[in-house]
Short mmCIF file of C-alpha atoms and ligand atoms in Angstrom, two decimals:
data_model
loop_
_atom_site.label_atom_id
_atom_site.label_comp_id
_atom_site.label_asym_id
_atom_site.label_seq_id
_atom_site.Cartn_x
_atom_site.Cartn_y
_atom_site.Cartn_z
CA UNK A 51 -105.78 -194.66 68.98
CA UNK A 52 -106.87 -191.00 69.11
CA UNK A 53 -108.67 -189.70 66.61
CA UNK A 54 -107.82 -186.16 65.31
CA UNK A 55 -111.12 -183.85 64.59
CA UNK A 56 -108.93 -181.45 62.66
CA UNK A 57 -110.04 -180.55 59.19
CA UNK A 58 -106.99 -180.71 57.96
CA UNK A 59 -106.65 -184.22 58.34
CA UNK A 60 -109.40 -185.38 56.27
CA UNK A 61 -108.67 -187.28 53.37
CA UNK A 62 -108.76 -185.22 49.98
CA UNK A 63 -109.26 -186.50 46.75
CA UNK A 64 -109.47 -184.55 43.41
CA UNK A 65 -111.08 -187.03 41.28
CA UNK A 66 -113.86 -185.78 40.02
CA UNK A 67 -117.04 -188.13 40.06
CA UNK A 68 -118.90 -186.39 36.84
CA UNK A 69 -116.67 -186.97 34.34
CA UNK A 70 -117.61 -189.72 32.04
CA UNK A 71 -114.97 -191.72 32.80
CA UNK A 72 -116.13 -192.55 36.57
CA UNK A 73 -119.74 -192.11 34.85
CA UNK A 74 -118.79 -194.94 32.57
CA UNK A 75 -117.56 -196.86 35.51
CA UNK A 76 -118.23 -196.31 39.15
CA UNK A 77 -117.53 -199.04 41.04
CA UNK A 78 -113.48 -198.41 41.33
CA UNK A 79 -113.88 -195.05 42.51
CA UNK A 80 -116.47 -196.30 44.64
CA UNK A 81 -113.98 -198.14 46.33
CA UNK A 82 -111.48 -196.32 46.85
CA UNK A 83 -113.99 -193.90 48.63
CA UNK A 84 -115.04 -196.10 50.54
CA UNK A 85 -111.94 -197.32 51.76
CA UNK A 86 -109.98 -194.08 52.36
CA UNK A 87 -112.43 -193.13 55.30
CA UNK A 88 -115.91 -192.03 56.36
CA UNK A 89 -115.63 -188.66 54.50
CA UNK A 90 -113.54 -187.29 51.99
CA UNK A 91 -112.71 -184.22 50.82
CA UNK A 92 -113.29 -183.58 46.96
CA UNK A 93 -111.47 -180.57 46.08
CA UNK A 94 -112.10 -179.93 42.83
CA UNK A 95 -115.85 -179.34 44.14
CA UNK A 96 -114.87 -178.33 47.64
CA UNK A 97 -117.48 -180.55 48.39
CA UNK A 98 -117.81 -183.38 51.54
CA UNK A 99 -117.99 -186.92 50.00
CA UNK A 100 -119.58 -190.21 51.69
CA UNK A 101 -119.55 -193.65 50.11
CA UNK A 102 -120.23 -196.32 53.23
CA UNK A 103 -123.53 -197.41 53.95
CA UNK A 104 -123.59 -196.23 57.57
CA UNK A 105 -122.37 -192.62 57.15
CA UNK A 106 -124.94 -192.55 54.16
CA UNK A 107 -128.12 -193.86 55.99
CA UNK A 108 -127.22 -191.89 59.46
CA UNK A 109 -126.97 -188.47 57.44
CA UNK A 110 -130.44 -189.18 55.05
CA UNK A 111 -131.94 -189.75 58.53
CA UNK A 112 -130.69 -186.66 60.10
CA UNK A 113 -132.53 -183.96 58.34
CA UNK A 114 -131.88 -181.44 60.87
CA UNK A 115 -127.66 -181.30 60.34
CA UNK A 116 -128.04 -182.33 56.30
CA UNK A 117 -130.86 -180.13 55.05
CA UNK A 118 -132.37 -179.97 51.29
CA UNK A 119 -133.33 -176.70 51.37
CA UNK A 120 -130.64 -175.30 50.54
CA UNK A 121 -131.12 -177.40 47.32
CA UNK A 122 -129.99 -181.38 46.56
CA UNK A 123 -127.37 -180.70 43.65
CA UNK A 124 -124.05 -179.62 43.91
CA UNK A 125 -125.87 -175.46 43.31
CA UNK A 126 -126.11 -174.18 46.97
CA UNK A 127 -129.31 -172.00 47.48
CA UNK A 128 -127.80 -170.28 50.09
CA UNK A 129 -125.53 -168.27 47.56
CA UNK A 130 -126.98 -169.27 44.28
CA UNK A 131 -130.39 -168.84 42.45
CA UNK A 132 -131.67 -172.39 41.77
CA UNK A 133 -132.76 -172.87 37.71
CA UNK A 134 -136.50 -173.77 38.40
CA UNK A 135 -138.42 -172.70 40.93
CA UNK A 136 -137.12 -175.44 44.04
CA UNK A 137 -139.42 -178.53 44.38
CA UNK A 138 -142.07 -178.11 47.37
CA UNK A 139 -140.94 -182.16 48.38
CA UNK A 140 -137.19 -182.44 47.11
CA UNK A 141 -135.92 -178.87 47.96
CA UNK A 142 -137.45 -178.23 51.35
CA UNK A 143 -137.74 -179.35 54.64
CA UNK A 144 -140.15 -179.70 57.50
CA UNK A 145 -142.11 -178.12 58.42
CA UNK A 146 -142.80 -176.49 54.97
CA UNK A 147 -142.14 -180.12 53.30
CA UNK A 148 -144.97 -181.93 55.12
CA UNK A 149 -148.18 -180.48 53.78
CA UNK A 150 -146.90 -181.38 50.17
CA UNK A 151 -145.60 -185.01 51.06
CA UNK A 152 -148.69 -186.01 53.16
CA UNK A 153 -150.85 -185.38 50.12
CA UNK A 154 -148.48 -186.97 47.89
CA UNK A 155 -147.94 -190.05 49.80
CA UNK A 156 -151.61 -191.00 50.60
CA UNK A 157 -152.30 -190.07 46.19
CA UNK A 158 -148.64 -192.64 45.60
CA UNK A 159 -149.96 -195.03 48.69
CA UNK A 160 -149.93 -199.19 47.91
CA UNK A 161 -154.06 -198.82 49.03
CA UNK A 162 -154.52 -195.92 45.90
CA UNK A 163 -152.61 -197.88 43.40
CA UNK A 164 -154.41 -201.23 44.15
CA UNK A 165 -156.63 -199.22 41.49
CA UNK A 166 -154.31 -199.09 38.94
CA UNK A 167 -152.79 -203.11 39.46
CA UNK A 168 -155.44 -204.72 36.97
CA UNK A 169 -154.86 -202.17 34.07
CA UNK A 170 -151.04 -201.61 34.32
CA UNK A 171 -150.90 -205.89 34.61
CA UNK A 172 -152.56 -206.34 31.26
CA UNK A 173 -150.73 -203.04 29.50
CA UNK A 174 -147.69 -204.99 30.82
CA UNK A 175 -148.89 -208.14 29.23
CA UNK A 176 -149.98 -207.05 26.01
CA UNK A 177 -146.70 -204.72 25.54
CA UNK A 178 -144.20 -207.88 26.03
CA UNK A 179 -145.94 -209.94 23.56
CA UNK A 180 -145.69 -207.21 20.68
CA UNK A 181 -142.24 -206.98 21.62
CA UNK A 182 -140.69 -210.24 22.52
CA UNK A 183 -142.55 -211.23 19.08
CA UNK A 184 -139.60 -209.83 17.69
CA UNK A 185 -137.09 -212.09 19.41
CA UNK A 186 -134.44 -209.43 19.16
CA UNK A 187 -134.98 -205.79 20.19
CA UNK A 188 -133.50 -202.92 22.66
CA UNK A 189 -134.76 -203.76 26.03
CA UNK A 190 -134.07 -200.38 26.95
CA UNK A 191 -135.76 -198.61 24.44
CA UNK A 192 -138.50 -201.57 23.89
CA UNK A 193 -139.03 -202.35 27.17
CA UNK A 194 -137.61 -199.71 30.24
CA UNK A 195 -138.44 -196.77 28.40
CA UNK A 196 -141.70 -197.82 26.60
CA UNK A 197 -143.40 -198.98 29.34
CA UNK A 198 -143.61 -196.34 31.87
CA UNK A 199 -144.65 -194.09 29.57
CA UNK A 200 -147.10 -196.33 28.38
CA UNK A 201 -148.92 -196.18 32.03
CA UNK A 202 -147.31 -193.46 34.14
CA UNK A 203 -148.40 -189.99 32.13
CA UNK A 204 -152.14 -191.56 31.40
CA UNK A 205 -152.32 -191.50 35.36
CA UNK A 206 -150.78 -188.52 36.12
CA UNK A 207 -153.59 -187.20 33.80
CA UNK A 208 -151.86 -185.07 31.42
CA UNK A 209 -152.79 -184.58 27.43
CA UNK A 210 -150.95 -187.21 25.29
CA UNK A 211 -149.09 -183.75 23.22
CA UNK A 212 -145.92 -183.27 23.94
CA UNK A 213 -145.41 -186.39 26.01
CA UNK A 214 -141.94 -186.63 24.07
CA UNK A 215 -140.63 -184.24 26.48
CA UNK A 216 -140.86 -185.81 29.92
CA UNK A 217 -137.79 -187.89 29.38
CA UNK A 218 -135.22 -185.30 28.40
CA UNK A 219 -136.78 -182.79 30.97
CA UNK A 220 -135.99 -185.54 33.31
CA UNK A 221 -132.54 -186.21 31.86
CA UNK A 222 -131.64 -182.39 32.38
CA UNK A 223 -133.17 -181.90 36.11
CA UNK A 224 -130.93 -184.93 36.95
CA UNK A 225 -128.22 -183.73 35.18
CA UNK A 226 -128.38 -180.30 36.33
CA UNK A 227 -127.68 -181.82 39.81
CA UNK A 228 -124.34 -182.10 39.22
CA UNK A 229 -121.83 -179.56 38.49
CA UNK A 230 -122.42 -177.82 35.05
CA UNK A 231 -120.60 -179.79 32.59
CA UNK A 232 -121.16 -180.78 29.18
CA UNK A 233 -123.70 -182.19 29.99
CA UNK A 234 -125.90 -179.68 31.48
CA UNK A 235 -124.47 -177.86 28.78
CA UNK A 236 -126.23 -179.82 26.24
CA UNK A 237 -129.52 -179.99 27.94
CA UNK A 238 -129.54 -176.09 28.71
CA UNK A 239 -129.80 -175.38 25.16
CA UNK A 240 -133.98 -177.07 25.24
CA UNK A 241 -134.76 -176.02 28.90
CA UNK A 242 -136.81 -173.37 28.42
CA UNK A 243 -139.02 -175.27 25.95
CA UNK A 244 -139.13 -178.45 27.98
CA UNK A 245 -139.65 -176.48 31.17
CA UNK A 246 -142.45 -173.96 29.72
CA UNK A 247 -144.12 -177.79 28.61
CA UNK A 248 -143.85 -179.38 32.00
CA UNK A 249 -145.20 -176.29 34.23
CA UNK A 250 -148.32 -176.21 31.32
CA UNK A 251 -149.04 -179.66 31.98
CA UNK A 252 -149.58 -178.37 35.76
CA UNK A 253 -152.46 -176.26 35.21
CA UNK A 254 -155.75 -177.94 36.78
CA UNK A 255 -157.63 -177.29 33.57
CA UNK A 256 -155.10 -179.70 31.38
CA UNK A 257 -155.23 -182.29 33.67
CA UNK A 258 -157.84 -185.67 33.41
CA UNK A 259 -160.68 -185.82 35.83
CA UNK A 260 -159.32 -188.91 38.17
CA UNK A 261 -155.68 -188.90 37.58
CA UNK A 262 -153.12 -188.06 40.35
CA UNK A 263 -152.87 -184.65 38.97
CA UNK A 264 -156.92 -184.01 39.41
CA UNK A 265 -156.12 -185.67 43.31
CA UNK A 266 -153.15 -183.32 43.90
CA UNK A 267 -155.89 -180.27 42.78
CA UNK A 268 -158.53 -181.76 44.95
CA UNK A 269 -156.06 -181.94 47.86
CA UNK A 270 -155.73 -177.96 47.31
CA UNK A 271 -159.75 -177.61 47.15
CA UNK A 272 -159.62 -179.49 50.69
CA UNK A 273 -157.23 -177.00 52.25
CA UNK A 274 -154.79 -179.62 52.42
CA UNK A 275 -151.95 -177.62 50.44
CA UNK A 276 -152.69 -174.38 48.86
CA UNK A 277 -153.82 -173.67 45.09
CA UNK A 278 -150.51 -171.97 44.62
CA UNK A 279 -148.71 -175.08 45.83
CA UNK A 280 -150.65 -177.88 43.57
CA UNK A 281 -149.39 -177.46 40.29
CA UNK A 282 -145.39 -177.69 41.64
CA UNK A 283 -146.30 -180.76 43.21
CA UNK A 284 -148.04 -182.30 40.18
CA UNK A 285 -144.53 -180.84 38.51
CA UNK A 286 -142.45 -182.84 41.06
CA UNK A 287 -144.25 -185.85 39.41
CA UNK A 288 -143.93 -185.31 35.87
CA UNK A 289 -139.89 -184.56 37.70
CA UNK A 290 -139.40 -187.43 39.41
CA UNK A 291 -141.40 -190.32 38.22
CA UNK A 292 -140.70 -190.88 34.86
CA UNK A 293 -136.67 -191.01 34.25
CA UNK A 294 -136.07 -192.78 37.65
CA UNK A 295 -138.16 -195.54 36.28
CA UNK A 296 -136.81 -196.11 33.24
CA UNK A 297 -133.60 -196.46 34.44
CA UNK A 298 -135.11 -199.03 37.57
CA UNK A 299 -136.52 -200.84 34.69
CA UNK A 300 -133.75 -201.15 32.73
CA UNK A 301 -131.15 -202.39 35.80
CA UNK A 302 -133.36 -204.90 36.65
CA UNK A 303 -133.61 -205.86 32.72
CA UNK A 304 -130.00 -205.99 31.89
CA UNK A 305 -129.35 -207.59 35.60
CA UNK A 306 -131.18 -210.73 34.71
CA UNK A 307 -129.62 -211.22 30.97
CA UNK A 308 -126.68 -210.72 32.71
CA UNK A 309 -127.75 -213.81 35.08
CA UNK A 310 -129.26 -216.45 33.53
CA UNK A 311 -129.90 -218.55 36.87
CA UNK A 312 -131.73 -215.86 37.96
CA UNK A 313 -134.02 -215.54 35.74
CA UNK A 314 -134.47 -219.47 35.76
CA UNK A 315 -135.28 -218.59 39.95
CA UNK A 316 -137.86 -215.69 39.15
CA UNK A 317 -139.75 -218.02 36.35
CA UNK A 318 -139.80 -220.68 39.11
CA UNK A 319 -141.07 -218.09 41.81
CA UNK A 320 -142.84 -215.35 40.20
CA UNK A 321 -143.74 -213.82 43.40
CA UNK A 322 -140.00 -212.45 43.81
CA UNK A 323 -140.10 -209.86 40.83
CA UNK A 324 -140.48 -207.12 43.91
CA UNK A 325 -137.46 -208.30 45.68
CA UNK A 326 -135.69 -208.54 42.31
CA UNK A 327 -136.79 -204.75 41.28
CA UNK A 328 -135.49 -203.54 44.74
CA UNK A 329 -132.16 -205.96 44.71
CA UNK A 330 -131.58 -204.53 40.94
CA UNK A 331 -131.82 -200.86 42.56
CA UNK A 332 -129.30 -201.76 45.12
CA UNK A 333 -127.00 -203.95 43.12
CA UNK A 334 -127.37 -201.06 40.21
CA UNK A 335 -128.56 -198.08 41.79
CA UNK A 336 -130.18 -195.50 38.97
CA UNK A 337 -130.46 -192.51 41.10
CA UNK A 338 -126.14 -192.88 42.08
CA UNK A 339 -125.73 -189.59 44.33
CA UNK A 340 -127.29 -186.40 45.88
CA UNK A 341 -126.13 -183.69 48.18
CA UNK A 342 -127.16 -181.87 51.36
CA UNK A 343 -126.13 -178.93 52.98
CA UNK A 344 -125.05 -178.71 56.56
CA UNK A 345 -126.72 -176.62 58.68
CA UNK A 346 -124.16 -176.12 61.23
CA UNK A 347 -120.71 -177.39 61.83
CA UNK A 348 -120.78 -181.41 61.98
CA UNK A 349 -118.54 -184.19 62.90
CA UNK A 350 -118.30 -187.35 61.30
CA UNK A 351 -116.22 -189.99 61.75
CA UNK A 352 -113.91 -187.81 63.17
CA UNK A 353 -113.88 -185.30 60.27
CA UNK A 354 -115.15 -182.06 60.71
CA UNK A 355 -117.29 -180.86 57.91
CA UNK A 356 -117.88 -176.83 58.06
CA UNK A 357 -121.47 -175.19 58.27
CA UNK A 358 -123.20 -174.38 54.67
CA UNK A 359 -120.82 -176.82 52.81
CA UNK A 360 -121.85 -179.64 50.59
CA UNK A 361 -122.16 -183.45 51.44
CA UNK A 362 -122.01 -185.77 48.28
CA UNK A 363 -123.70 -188.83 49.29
CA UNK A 364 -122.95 -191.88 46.83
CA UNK A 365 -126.18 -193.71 47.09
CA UNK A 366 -124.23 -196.41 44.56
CA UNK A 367 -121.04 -197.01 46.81
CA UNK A 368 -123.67 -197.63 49.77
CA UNK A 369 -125.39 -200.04 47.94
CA UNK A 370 -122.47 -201.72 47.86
CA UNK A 371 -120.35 -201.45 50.96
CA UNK A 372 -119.13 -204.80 52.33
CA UNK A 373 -119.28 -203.83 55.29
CA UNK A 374 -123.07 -203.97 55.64
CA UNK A 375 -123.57 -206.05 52.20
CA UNK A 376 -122.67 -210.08 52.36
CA UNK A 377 -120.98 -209.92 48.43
CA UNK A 378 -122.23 -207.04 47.52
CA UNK A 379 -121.51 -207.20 44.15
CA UNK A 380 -123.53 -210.19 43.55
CA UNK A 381 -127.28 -209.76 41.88
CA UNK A 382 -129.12 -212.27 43.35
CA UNK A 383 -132.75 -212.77 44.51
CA UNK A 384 -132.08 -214.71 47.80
CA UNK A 385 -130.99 -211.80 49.64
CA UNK A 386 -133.02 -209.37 51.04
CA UNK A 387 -132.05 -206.32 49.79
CA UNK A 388 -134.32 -204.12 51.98
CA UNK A 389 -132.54 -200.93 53.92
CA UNK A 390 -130.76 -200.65 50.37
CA UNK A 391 -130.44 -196.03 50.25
CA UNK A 392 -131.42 -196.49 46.39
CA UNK A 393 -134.85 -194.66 46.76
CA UNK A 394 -133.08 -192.95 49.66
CA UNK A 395 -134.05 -193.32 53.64
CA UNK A 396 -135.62 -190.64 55.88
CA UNK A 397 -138.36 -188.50 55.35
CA UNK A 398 -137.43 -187.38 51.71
CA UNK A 399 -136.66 -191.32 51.31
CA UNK A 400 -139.00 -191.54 47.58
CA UNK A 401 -142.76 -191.09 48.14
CA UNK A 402 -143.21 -193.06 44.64
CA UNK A 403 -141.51 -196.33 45.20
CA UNK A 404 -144.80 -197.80 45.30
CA UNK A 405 -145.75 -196.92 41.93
CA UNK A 406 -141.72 -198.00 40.40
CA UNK A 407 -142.91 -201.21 42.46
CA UNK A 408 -146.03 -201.97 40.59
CA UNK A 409 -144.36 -200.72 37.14
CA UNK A 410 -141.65 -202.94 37.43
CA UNK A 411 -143.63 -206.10 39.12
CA UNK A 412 -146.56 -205.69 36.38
CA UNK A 413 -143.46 -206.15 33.61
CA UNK A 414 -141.40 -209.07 35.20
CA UNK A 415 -144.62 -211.02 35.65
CA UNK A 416 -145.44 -210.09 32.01
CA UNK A 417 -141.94 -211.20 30.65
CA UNK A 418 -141.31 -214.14 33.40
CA UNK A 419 -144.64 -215.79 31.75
CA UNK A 420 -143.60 -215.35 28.27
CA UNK A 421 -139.51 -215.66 28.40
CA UNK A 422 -137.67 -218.90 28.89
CA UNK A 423 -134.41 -217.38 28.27
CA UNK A 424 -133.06 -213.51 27.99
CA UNK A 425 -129.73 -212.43 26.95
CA UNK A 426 -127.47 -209.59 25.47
CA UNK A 427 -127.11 -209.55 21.76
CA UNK A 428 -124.55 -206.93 21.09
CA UNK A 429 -122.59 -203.93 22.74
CA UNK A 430 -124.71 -202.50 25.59
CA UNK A 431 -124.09 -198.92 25.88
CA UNK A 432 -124.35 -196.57 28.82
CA UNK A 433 -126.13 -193.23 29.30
CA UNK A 434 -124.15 -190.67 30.90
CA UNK A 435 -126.02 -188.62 32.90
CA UNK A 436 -124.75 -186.69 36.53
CA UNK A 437 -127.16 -188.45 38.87
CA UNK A 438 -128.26 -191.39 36.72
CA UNK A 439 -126.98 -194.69 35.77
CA UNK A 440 -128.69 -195.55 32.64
CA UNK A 441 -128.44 -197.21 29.82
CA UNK A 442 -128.88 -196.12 26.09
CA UNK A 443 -129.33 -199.16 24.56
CA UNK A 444 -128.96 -202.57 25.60
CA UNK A 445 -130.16 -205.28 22.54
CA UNK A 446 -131.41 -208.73 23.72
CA UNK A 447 -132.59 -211.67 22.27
CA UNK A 448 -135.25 -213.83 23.69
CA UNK A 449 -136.28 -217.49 23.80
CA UNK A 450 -140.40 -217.70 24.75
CA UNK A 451 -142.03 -220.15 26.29
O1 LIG B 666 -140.04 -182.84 43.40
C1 LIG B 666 -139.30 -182.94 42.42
O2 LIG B 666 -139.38 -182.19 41.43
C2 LIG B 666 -138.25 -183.98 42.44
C3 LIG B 666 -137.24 -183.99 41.52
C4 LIG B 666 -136.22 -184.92 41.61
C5 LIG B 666 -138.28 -184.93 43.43
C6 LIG B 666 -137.26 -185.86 43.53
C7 LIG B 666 -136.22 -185.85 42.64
C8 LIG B 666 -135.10 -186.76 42.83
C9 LIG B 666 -135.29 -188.12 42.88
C10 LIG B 666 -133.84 -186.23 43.02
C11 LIG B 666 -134.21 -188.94 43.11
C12 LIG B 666 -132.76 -187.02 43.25
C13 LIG B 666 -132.94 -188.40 43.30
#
């Protein structure tokens, strides 16, 4: 069968993926992306869309065709001013990216958060029992949302003031990776505020002696990155780590009082709450999409996608292509879920998955200990948001041990 390279022939599609009816639901559209070919053609963005797992991974490995410096939202840098100053790690690539993500990774390694395992265990453990005490609460709000900023900010190192603002900045950034809808609308109207709060929290004289912040500083001292570079790379923290999760938390929540025989397994076998965190962000995916920009003309699948356009890469629909996933739509802890693209793949893939690991192992072991059974007590009830799949509220009741 010959395959035609001709642009015209691509499958189009004007669906459009941010409104809050495919933000609502994915999974159909997901499908149907999926299924009409390797790339599609979304026209009301004039932007490339991919949605199976192996057109996904091969472009997050090819950072040389799909760059992020010409920004990872829908805004292209090329022709557009981005609305913060791009991130040194996110919005860049090699070899400008390295300096900042080899100081980063080594500060977000598994041997530099051995450090923090002891303390963010027993914050875990002393946070579930004041709130499963209550037998009926918002495991989002309670639990997802309560507990990373419980630990995350105190090691980042910044003042507790103002700490009320990390999760909306973080709701806007993501948002403001999509196209400019209502709801970048909504956030623009607090952005200066939340942004003039974040970049103060970057200064070395607000930060704590020891946290990651003071390390990111002393990386500068050491000539490792400069002294102008340090406080955006403490900001891609206070960015990246805090929303992402929340929402990681609260997948893997509602996925096991969605599943009771799951839970049953992980109270049997404790040691699986890290496969269960990373099969919750496969089967759930919080961070759904991001773009890239191609830096020259570039075939896929026989589809011909045009230098300095847009690729729309659906994280989600990878996560759950059957044609690398055995029942993909199935949350369950005796697969192993590792190659999922939910913290991405590549060099950008997320440089602090370890610390989302230890977050989210510290409060499953907390809960599996305490919680015989966990289940949904009312209407569970979605956040929109253009990058993240989240949820507002989602009440549970508990039986304990
Ligand atoms: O460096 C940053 O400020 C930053 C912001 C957002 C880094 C990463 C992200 C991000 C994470 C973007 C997941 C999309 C998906």
């Amino acid at each position: 069968m010959a395959v035609s390279t001709l642009a015209q022939d691509l499958p189009t599609s004007d669906v459009d993926p941010f409104s809050h009816e495919v933000l609502e639901n994915p999974i159909a559209f997901q499908v149907a992306l999926r299924d009409v070919g390797p790339v599609v053609h979304l026209t009301r963005y004039d932007v490339y869309a991919m949605g199976r797992y192996e057109d996904v991974h091969a472009a997050l490995i090819n950072w040389q065709a799909f760059q992020s410096g010409a920004g990872v939202g829908l805004s292209n840098f090329r022709y557009e001013e981005p609305w913060r100053p791009p991130s040194l790690l996110l919005e860049a690539d090699p070899p400008r990216h390295d300096a900042p993500r080899a100081v980063l990774s080594k500060i977000l390694g598994p041997r530099a958060l051995r450090k923090l395992r002891t303390a963010w265990f027993s914050d875990a453990e002393e946070l579930v029992e004041d709130v499963v005490r209550e037998r009926q609460f918002d495991a989002a709000e309670r639990l997802a949302m309560a507990f990373p900023l419980r630990v995350f900010p105190d090691a980042v190192g910044i003042p507790r003031e103002g700490r009320e603002n990390l999760l909306p900045y973080g709701d806007h950034l993501f948002n403001a990776f999509g196209p400019p809808n209502d709801l970048v609308e909504k956030g623009n109207r607090r952005v200066a505020d939340l942004s003039a709060w974040v970049n103060a929290q970057c200064a070395r004289d607000v930060l704590a002696d020891h946290g990651f912040g003071a390390q990111i500083w002393a990386a500068a001292d050491r000539g490792d990155i400069t002294p102008e570079q340090a406080p955006l790379v403490v900001r891609s923290l206070l960015s990246a780590g805090v929303d992402t999760t929340v929402h990681g938390l609260a997948a893997v929540l509602y996925a096991f009082a969605t599943h009771p025989e799951q839970w049953q397994r992980l109270r049997e076998e404790p040691y699986l709450a890290r496969v269960a965190f990373d099969e919750a962000v496969r089967w759930e995916s919080p961070v759904q999409t991001f773009f890239r920009t191609a830096t020259t003309d570039i075939e896929v699948g026989g589809a011909a996608i045009p230098d300095g356009k847009k690729i729309l890469m659906f994280l989600g629909s990878a996560n759950r292509d059957p044609r690398k996933w055995t029942d993909p739509d199935a949350f369950d802890l005796a697969r192993d879920p590792s190659g999922h693209v939910g913290f991405g793949m590549g060099l950008h893939q997320c440089v602090g998955q370890h610390v989302a690991r230890l977050e989210a192992e510290a409060l499953l072991t907390a809960l599996a200990r305490r919680v015989k059974r966990i289940e949904i007590a009312g209407p569970a009830r979605r956040h929109h948001n253009n990058t993240l799949r989240a949820w507002e509220s989602l009440p549970v009741q508990v039986e304990l041990t």
